[in-house]
Short mmCIF file of C-alpha atoms in Angstrom, two decimals:
data_model
loop_
_atom_site.label_atom_id
_atom_site.label_comp_id
_atom_site.label_asym_id
_atom_site.label_seq_id
_atom_site.Cartn_x
_atom_site.Cartn_y
_atom_site.Cartn_z
CA UNK D 5 2.88 18.85 4.15
CA UNK D 6 6.32 18.69 2.52
CA UNK D 7 9.36 19.39 4.62
CA UNK D 8 10.90 22.83 4.20
CA UNK D 9 14.19 22.86 2.39
CA UNK D 10 16.93 25.47 2.41
CA UNK D 11 15.49 27.25 -0.64
CA UNK D 12 12.31 28.23 1.22
CA UNK D 13 13.68 28.81 4.69
CA UNK D 14 15.28 32.31 4.48
CA UNK D 15 12.16 33.88 3.00
CA UNK D 16 9.85 32.23 5.53
CA UNK D 17 12.09 33.15 8.47
CA UNK D 18 12.17 36.77 7.33
CA UNK D 19 8.38 36.84 6.99
CA UNK D 20 7.91 35.47 10.54
CA UNK D 21 10.45 37.96 11.89
CA UNK D 22 8.55 40.84 10.31
CA UNK D 23 5.31 39.55 11.84
CA UNK D 24 6.95 39.37 15.27
CA UNK D 25 8.39 42.87 14.92
CA UNK D 26 4.96 44.23 13.98
CA UNK D 27 3.60 42.70 17.17
CA UNK D 28 1.27 40.19 15.54
CA UNK D 29 0.13 37.36 17.77
CA UNK D 30 1.59 34.07 16.52
CA UNK D 31 1.04 30.54 17.72
CA UNK D 32 4.03 28.83 19.29
CA UNK D 33 3.81 26.03 16.72
CA UNK D 34 4.09 28.60 13.90
CA UNK D 35 7.19 30.05 15.48
CA UNK D 36 8.82 26.68 16.20
CA UNK D 37 8.00 25.23 12.76
CA UNK D 38 10.83 27.14 11.08
CA UNK D 39 13.46 26.58 13.75
CA UNK D 40 15.77 23.57 13.95
CA UNK D 41 16.24 21.61 17.18
CA UNK D 42 19.26 23.61 18.33
CA UNK D 43 17.47 26.91 17.76
CA UNK D 44 14.40 25.64 19.65
CA UNK D 45 16.68 24.70 22.56
CA UNK D 46 18.24 28.17 22.56
CA UNK D 47 14.75 29.72 22.54
CA UNK D 48 13.66 27.60 25.49
CA UNK D 49 16.88 28.34 27.38
CA UNK D 50 16.63 32.10 26.77
CA UNK D 51 13.01 32.16 27.90
CA UNK D 52 13.76 30.10 31.03
CA UNK D 53 16.51 32.61 31.87
CA UNK D 54 13.97 35.41 31.50
CA UNK D 55 11.55 33.58 33.78
CA UNK D 56 14.29 33.19 36.40
CA UNK D 57 15.02 36.91 36.04
CA UNK D 58 11.34 37.66 36.62
CA UNK D 59 11.43 35.72 39.89
CA UNK D 60 14.44 37.76 41.12
CA UNK D 61 13.31 41.25 40.08
CA UNK D 62 10.14 43.23 39.98
CA UNK D 63 9.00 44.36 36.53
CA UNK D 64 11.05 47.40 35.51
CA UNK D 65 9.16 50.63 34.88
CA UNK D 66 11.48 52.22 32.34
CA UNK D 67 13.37 51.00 29.33
CA UNK D 68 16.66 51.91 30.98
CA UNK D 69 15.89 49.58 33.87
CA UNK D 70 14.90 46.84 31.40
CA UNK D 71 18.23 47.14 29.58
CA UNK D 72 20.15 47.32 32.83
CA UNK D 73 18.83 44.03 34.20
CA UNK D 74 18.35 42.36 30.77
CA UNK D 75 14.57 42.12 30.95
CA UNK D 76 12.94 40.90 27.73
CA UNK D 77 9.46 39.88 26.70
CA UNK D 78 8.79 36.57 24.99
CA UNK D 79 8.41 38.51 21.75
CA UNK D 80 11.88 40.06 22.18
CA UNK D 81 13.41 36.65 22.89
CA UNK D 82 11.76 35.17 19.80
CA UNK D 83 12.92 38.08 17.63
CA UNK D 84 16.48 37.60 18.86
CA UNK D 85 16.41 33.86 18.09
CA UNK D 86 14.88 34.47 14.66
CA UNK D 87 17.61 36.98 13.78
CA UNK D 88 20.22 34.39 14.75
CA UNK D 89 18.40 31.75 12.68
CA UNK D 90 18.36 34.03 9.62
CA UNK D 91 22.09 34.70 9.99
CA UNK D 92 22.83 30.97 10.31
CA UNK D 93 20.66 30.15 7.31
CA UNK D 94 22.42 32.73 5.16
CA UNK D 95 25.84 31.35 6.06
CA UNK D 96 24.74 27.77 5.30
CA UNK D 97 22.81 28.62 2.14
CA UNK D 98 25.41 27.38 -0.37
CA UNK D 99 25.86 24.07 1.45
CA UNK D 100 22.09 23.68 1.58
CA UNK D 101 21.75 24.29 -2.15
CA UNK D 102 24.47 21.75 -2.86
CA UNK D 103 22.77 19.16 -0.65
CA UNK D 104 19.41 19.80 -2.32
CA UNK D 105 20.97 19.50 -5.78
CA UNK D 106 22.63 16.22 -4.81
CA UNK D 107 19.34 14.89 -3.42
CA UNK D 108 17.56 15.73 -6.69
CA UNK D 109 20.31 14.11 -8.77
CA UNK D 110 20.10 10.93 -6.72
CA UNK D 111 16.31 10.88 -7.06
CA UNK D 112 16.59 11.43 -10.81
CA UNK D 113 19.10 8.61 -11.18
CA UNK D 114 16.97 6.28 -9.09
CA UNK D 115 13.84 6.98 -11.18
CA UNK D 116 15.78 6.45 -14.41
CA UNK D 117 17.48 3.24 -13.30
CA UNK D 118 14.29 1.74 -11.87
CA UNK D 119 12.51 2.30 -15.17
CA UNK D 120 15.46 0.97 -17.21
CA UNK D 121 15.74 -2.20 -15.14
CA UNK D 122 11.99 -2.84 -15.34
CA UNK D 123 12.03 -2.30 -19.12
CA UNK D 124 15.00 -4.64 -19.44
CA UNK D 125 13.11 -7.39 -17.60
CA UNK D 126 10.09 -6.88 -19.84
CA UNK D 127 12.16 -6.75 -23.01
CA UNK D 128 11.21 -3.16 -23.90
CA UNK D 129 13.36 -0.27 -25.10
CA UNK D 130 15.24 0.64 -21.94
CA UNK D 131 16.39 4.16 -22.91
CA UNK D 132 12.93 5.36 -23.91
CA UNK D 133 11.40 3.78 -20.80
CA UNK D 134 13.92 5.66 -18.63
CA UNK D 135 13.23 8.94 -20.40
CA UNK D 136 9.47 8.46 -20.08
CA UNK D 137 9.84 7.78 -16.35
CA UNK D 138 11.94 10.94 -15.95
CA UNK D 139 9.35 13.00 -17.79
CA UNK D 140 6.56 11.60 -15.60
CA UNK D 141 8.58 12.43 -12.49
CA UNK D 142 9.05 16.00 -13.74
CA UNK D 143 12.74 15.82 -14.64
CA UNK D 144 12.80 15.62 -18.42
CA UNK D 145 14.87 13.24 -20.51
CA UNK D 146 18.57 12.71 -19.89
CA UNK D 147 19.61 11.53 -23.34
CA UNK D 148 18.67 13.48 -26.42
CA UNK D 149 18.09 11.24 -29.36
CA UNK D 150 17.85 12.42 -32.95
CA UNK D 151 14.86 10.83 -34.58
CA UNK D 152 14.35 10.05 -38.26
CA UNK D 153 12.58 13.35 -39.00
CA UNK D 154 15.42 15.40 -37.48
CA UNK D 155 17.99 13.52 -39.57
CA UNK D 156 15.98 14.20 -42.74
CA UNK D 157 15.67 17.92 -41.95
CA UNK D 158 19.41 18.19 -41.23
CA UNK D 159 20.18 16.47 -44.54
CA UNK D 160 17.86 18.86 -46.43
CA UNK D 161 19.49 21.89 -44.78
CA UNK D 162 22.95 20.63 -45.71
CA UNK D 163 21.83 20.05 -49.33
CA UNK D 164 20.35 23.58 -49.51
CA UNK D 165 23.57 25.13 -48.14
CA UNK D 166 25.64 23.23 -50.69
CA UNK D 167 23.32 24.27 -53.53
CA UNK D 168 23.41 27.93 -52.47
CA UNK D 169 27.21 27.85 -52.26
CA UNK D 170 27.43 26.46 -55.79
CA UNK D 171 25.11 29.17 -57.14
CA UNK D 172 26.90 31.99 -55.30
CA UNK D 173 28.89 34.60 -57.21
CA UNK D 174 32.68 34.86 -56.90
CA UNK D 175 32.38 37.77 -54.46
CA UNK D 176 29.93 35.85 -52.23
CA UNK D 177 32.21 32.79 -52.27
CA UNK D 178 35.12 34.99 -51.21
CA UNK D 179 33.06 36.47 -48.35
CA UNK D 180 32.04 32.97 -47.27
CA UNK D 181 35.70 31.85 -47.24
CA UNK D 182 36.65 34.87 -45.10
CA UNK D 183 33.79 34.10 -42.71
CA UNK D 184 34.90 30.47 -42.31
CA UNK D 185 38.51 31.51 -41.65
CA UNK D 186 37.28 33.95 -39.01
CA UNK D 187 35.19 31.23 -37.31
CA UNK D 188 38.18 28.86 -37.29
CA UNK D 189 40.34 31.55 -35.69
CA UNK D 190 37.70 32.11 -33.00
CA UNK D 191 37.57 28.38 -32.29
CA UNK D 192 41.35 28.24 -31.91
CA UNK D 193 41.24 31.14 -29.42
CA UNK D 194 38.61 29.40 -27.34
CA UNK D 195 40.77 26.29 -27.06
#
């Protein structure tokens, strides 16, 4: 099973919290699966404190007594830790996304370079071998290359535009000149 990354964690934590709040019975492994080591330690520490409290006091009969002595059930302790985990995850979300993006970029570069170096040793086209490897790995090509057909189509479009401009009336040529001046002015503003 793949390791959970930061993109999945907030949603899964929230789902588990809702299950705990509804009172559903959950396995301890299901609860601990979403927590990091520090959060697991806090959960164990909080529960051991509750067990020590249980040895000192008799079970309270009212909610006021429970609040007064700090009595909590295991479910309450887990809910508290899960709320803390959700808050921590939300504060670290941007850093997690950046780390995940960096990991993917490194993986993409490694796949590309491995394929390029292998193609170089075999005397094949290195760029196309790298792009094929990226596509197989689910990344897509890094370098867009214009093939012969694309060049021919671009040349035909340019020839058609030129022909249409030559056949245009004086008024249409004037409108076209105004349009080009407007586009140049927009380009200057962008810069």
